[in-house]
PDB file of C-alpha atoms in Angstrom:
ATOM      1  CA  MET U   1      23.208 -12.092   3.347  1.00  0.00           C
ATOM      2  CA  ALA U   2      20.139 -13.506   1.768  1.00  0.00           C
ATOM      3  CA  VAL U   3      17.427 -11.905  -0.382  1.00  0.00           C
ATOM      4  CA  PHE U   4      13.998 -13.405  -0.796  1.00  0.00           C
ATOM      5  CA  THR U   5      11.392 -11.673  -3.139  1.00  0.00           C
ATOM      6  CA  LYS U   6       7.720 -12.628  -3.682  1.00  0.00           C
ATOM      7  CA  GLU U   7       5.078 -10.825  -5.631  1.00  0.00           C
ATOM      8  CA  LEU U   8       1.603 -10.336  -4.278  1.00  0.00           C
ATOM      9  CA  ARG U   9      -1.187 -10.132  -6.919  1.00  0.00           C
ATOM     10  CA  PHE U  10      -4.783  -8.923  -6.331  1.00  0.00           C
ATOM     11  CA  SER U  11      -7.641  -6.839  -7.724  1.00  0.00           C
ATOM     12  CA  THR U  12      -8.982  -3.582  -6.384  1.00  0.00           C
ATOM     13  CA  ARG U  13     -12.381  -1.853  -6.670  1.00  0.00           C
ATOM     14  CA  GLY U  14     -10.962   1.539  -7.609  1.00  0.00           C
ATOM     15  CA  GLU U  15     -10.585   5.001  -6.063  1.00  0.00           C
ATOM     16  CA  ILE U  16      -9.178   4.812  -2.412  1.00  0.00           C
ATOM     17  CA  ASP U  17      -9.801   1.057  -2.057  1.00  0.00           C
ATOM     18  CA  LEU U  18      -7.813  -0.220   0.949  1.00  0.00           C
ATOM     19  CA  VAL U  19      -6.578  -3.648   0.815  1.00  0.00           C
ATOM     20  CA  ASP U  20      -5.156  -5.223   4.142  1.00  0.00           C
ATOM     21  CA  ILE U  21      -1.966  -7.186   3.133  1.00  0.00           C
ATOM     22  CA  THR U  22      -0.506  -7.638   6.499  1.00  0.00           C
ATOM     23  CA  ALA U  23      -1.141 -11.496   6.725  1.00  0.00           C
ATOM     24  CA  GLU U  24       0.379 -11.975   3.279  1.00  0.00           C
ATOM     25  CA  VAL U  25       3.480  -9.804   4.190  1.00  0.00           C
ATOM     26  CA  GLU U  26       3.997 -11.950   7.330  1.00  0.00           C
ATOM     27  CA  ARG U  27       3.599 -15.218   5.319  1.00  0.00           C
ATOM     28  CA  VAL U  28       6.376 -14.083   3.010  1.00  0.00           C
ATOM     29  CA  VAL U  29       8.571 -13.154   5.830  1.00  0.00           C
ATOM     30  CA  GLU U  30       8.067 -16.665   7.355  1.00  0.00           C
ATOM     31  CA  GLU U  31       8.513 -18.340   3.983  1.00  0.00           C
ATOM     32  CA  SER U  32      11.717 -16.470   3.429  1.00  0.00           C
ATOM     33  CA  GLY U  33      13.432 -18.241   6.405  1.00  0.00           C
ATOM     34  CA  ILE U  34      15.310 -14.988   7.064  1.00  0.00           C
ATOM     35  CA  LYS U  35      15.650 -14.540  10.809  1.00  0.00           C
ATOM     36  CA  ASN U  36      17.056 -11.071  11.157  1.00  0.00           C
ATOM     37  CA  GLY U  37      16.968  -8.158   8.703  1.00  0.00           C
ATOM     38  CA  HIS U  38      14.183  -6.060   7.111  1.00  0.00           C
ATOM     39  CA  VAL U  39      11.247  -6.470   4.761  1.00  0.00           C
ATOM     40  CA  LEU U  40      10.345  -4.028   1.886  1.00  0.00           C
ATOM     41  CA  VAL U  41       6.840  -3.683   0.793  1.00  0.00           C
ATOM     42  CA  PHE U  42       6.736  -1.743  -2.546  1.00  0.00           C
ATOM     43  CA  VAL U  43       4.165  -1.072  -5.165  1.00  0.00           C
ATOM     44  CA  PRO U  44       5.485  -0.628  -8.684  1.00  0.00           C
ATOM     45  CA  GLY U  45       2.830   1.830 -10.154  1.00  0.00           C
ATOM     46  CA  ALA U  46       2.278   5.690 -10.077  1.00  0.00           C
ATOM     47  CA  THR U  47      -1.270   5.497  -8.624  1.00  0.00           C
ATOM     48  CA  GLY U  48      -0.913   3.007  -5.679  1.00  0.00           C
ATOM     49  CA  ALA U  49       0.518   3.348  -2.226  1.00  0.00           C
ATOM     50  CA  ILE U  50       1.607   1.411   0.928  1.00  0.00           C
ATOM     51  CA  VAL U  51       0.672   2.809   4.270  1.00  0.00           C
ATOM     52  CA  THR U  52       0.277   1.509   7.942  1.00  0.00           C
ATOM     53  CA  ILE U  53      -2.890   2.146   9.841  1.00  0.00           C
ATOM     54  CA  GLU U  54      -5.184   0.392  12.270  1.00  0.00           C
ATOM     55  CA  HIS U  55      -7.761  -1.894  10.569  1.00  0.00           C
ATOM     56  CA  GLU U  56     -10.746  -0.237  12.158  1.00  0.00           C
ATOM     57  CA  SER U  57     -13.662   0.761   9.949  1.00  0.00           C
ATOM     58  CA  GLY U  58     -14.136   4.187  11.395  1.00  0.00           C
ATOM     59  CA  LEU U  59     -10.418   5.070  11.050  1.00  0.00           C
ATOM     60  CA  LEU U  60     -10.288   3.579   7.548  1.00  0.00           C
ATOM     61  CA  GLU U  61     -13.300   5.995   6.630  1.00  0.00           C
ATOM     62  CA  ASP U  62     -11.596   8.856   8.274  1.00  0.00           C
ATOM     63  CA  PHE U  63      -8.351   8.095   6.089  1.00  0.00           C
ATOM     64  CA  LYS U  64     -10.446   8.112   2.872  1.00  0.00           C
ATOM     65  CA  ARG U  65     -12.087  11.352   3.755  1.00  0.00           C
ATOM     66  CA  THR U  66      -8.736  12.957   4.738  1.00  0.00           C
ATOM     67  CA  VAL U  67      -7.161  11.888   1.494  1.00  0.00           C
ATOM     68  CA  ARG U  68     -10.025  13.310  -0.521  1.00  0.00           C
ATOM     69  CA  GLU U  69      -9.979  16.633   1.297  1.00  0.00           C
ATOM     70  CA  LEU U  70      -6.100  16.980   1.125  1.00  0.00           C
ATOM     71  CA  ILE U  71      -6.091  16.306  -2.570  1.00  0.00           C
ATOM     72  CA  PRO U  72      -9.432  16.686  -4.145  1.00  0.00           C
ATOM     73  CA  ARG U  73     -10.464  15.417  -7.683  1.00  0.00           C
ATOM     74  CA  GLY U  74     -11.286  17.909 -10.284  1.00  0.00           C
ATOM     75  CA  ARG U  75      -9.121  20.852  -9.248  1.00  0.00           C
ATOM     76  CA  GLY U  76      -7.992  21.862 -12.723  1.00  0.00           C
ATOM     77  CA  TYR U  77      -4.726  19.792 -12.500  1.00  0.00           C
ATOM     78  CA  LEU U  78      -2.709  19.953 -15.760  1.00  0.00           C
ATOM     79  CA  HIS U  79      -2.281  16.216 -16.019  1.00  0.00           C
ATOM     80  CA  ASP U  80      -6.044  15.736 -16.125  1.00  0.00           C
ATOM     81  CA  ARG U  81      -5.892  16.660 -19.714  1.00  0.00           C
ATOM     82  CA  ILE U  82      -4.302  13.285 -20.418  1.00  0.00           C
ATOM     83  CA  ASP U  83      -6.333  10.896 -18.388  1.00  0.00           C
ATOM     84  CA  ASP U  84      -8.315  12.720 -15.646  1.00  0.00           C
ATOM     85  CA  ASN U  85      -6.398  11.079 -12.694  1.00  0.00           C
ATOM     86  CA  ALA U  86      -3.987  13.803 -11.661  1.00  0.00           C
ATOM     87  CA  HIS U  87      -5.364  13.573  -8.157  1.00  0.00           C
ATOM     88  CA  SER U  88      -4.388   9.812  -8.071  1.00  0.00           C
ATOM     89  CA  HIS U  89      -0.769  10.532  -8.936  1.00  0.00           C
ATOM     90  CA  LEU U  90      -0.581  13.380  -6.455  1.00  0.00           C
ATOM     91  CA  ARG U  91      -2.179  11.185  -3.568  1.00  0.00           C
ATOM     92  CA  ALA U  92       0.262   8.415  -4.340  1.00  0.00           C
ATOM     93  CA  THR U  93       3.201  10.699  -4.254  1.00  0.00           C
ATOM     94  CA  LEU U  94       2.071  12.110  -0.818  1.00  0.00           C
ATOM     95  CA  LEU U  95       1.466   8.575   0.601  1.00  0.00           C
ATOM     96  CA  GLY U  96       4.382   6.861  -0.828  1.00  0.00           C
ATOM     97  CA  ALA U  97       5.162   3.698  -2.700  1.00  0.00           C
ATOM     98  CA  SER U  98       6.787   1.521  -0.011  1.00  0.00           C
ATOM     99  CA  GLU U  99       7.314   0.802   3.656  1.00  0.00           C
ATOM    100  CA  CYS U 100      10.125  -0.960   5.340  1.00  0.00           C
ATOM    101  CA  PHE U 101       9.803  -3.050   8.356  1.00  0.00           C
ATOM    102  CA  PRO U 102      12.385  -4.822  10.750  1.00  0.00           C
ATOM    103  CA  VAL U 103      12.558  -8.579  10.823  1.00  0.00           C
ATOM    104  CA  VAL U 104      13.688 -10.126  14.283  1.00  0.00           C
ATOM    105  CA  ASP U 105      13.770 -13.705  15.144  1.00  0.00           C
ATOM    106  CA  GLY U 106      11.961 -14.558  11.891  1.00  0.00           C
ATOM    107  CA  LYS U 107       8.999 -12.318  12.639  1.00  0.00           C
ATOM    108  CA  LEU U 108       7.801  -9.070  11.042  1.00  0.00           C
ATOM    109  CA  ILE U 109       8.033  -6.263  13.783  1.00  0.00           C
ATOM    110  CA  ARG U 110       5.063  -3.803  13.747  1.00  0.00           C
ATOM    111  CA  GLY U 111       2.763  -2.237  16.305  1.00  0.00           C
ATOM    112  CA  THR U 112      -0.305  -4.034  17.593  1.00  0.00           C
ATOM    113  CA  TRP U 113      -2.595  -1.690  15.711  1.00  0.00           C
ATOM    114  CA  GLN U 114      -0.354  -1.317  12.721  1.00  0.00           C
ATOM    115  CA  GLN U 115      -1.515  -3.045   9.844  1.00  0.00           C
ATOM    116  CA  ILE U 116      -0.188  -2.847   6.233  1.00  0.00           C
ATOM    117  CA  PHE U 117      -2.444  -1.636   3.465  1.00  0.00           C
ATOM    118  CA  PHE U 118      -2.200  -1.251  -0.228  1.00  0.00           C
ATOM    119  CA  VAL U 119      -4.168   1.897  -1.203  1.00  0.00           C
ATOM    120  CA  GLU U 120      -5.627   2.028  -4.549  1.00  0.00           C
ATOM    121  CA  LEU U 121      -5.793   5.680  -5.737  1.00  0.00           C
ATOM    122  CA  ASP U 122      -6.546   5.284  -9.505  1.00  0.00           C
ATOM    123  CA  VAL U 123     -10.025   6.192 -10.616  1.00  0.00           C
ATOM    124  CA  ARG U 124     -10.859   2.592 -11.918  1.00  0.00           C
ATOM    125  CA  PRO U 125     -10.531  -0.901 -10.574  1.00  0.00           C
ATOM    126  CA  ARG U 126      -6.994  -2.399 -11.465  1.00  0.00           C
ATOM    127  CA  HIS U 127      -5.223  -5.554 -11.282  1.00  0.00           C
ATOM    128  CA  ARG U 128      -2.205  -4.901  -8.880  1.00  0.00           C
ATOM    129  CA  ARG U 129       1.076  -6.290  -7.781  1.00  0.00           C
ATOM    130  CA  VAL U 130       3.047  -5.556  -4.713  1.00  0.00           C
ATOM    131  CA  ILE U 131       6.721  -6.723  -4.256  1.00  0.00           C
ATOM    132  CA  VAL U 132       7.684  -7.954  -0.893  1.00  0.00           C
ATOM    133  CA  GLN U 133      11.471  -8.328  -0.562  1.00  0.00           C
ATOM    134  CA  VAL U 134      13.059  -9.840   2.701  1.00  0.00           C
ATOM    135  CA  VAL U 135      16.834  -9.132   3.160  1.00  0.00           C
ATOM    136  CA  GLY U 136      19.057 -10.357   5.954  1.00  0.00           C
ATOM    137  CA  GLU U 137      20.467 -13.587   7.422  1.00  0.00           C
TER     138      GLU U 137
END
């Protein structure tokens, strides 16, 4: 079994910025040379998330609105006494820090309308990294 790991780095614009990383993840799978296995996409951080969603502007705005409605800012969260971003942490917990996809015949398997996004949930712009790890043979 082989393991290939690569780190993606990019900057975000702040709260609920969506960054499409699909092409980068597909490039890592291709670069790995692994034909069959799986790829893990993981964000090391407590205020970022990895999701799959169609890259369509209306749907992306719907997603942002829904996240804001589900866990609104400024609800008197106890963590806000520290750095006023409790809602960011709660949103990240709800959405999740990783996604895993199959790799078959050297290709990442995903639905036609299923793109991979990093979601910035912190209240300010950040420099982010995402770990992409391909495991298989």
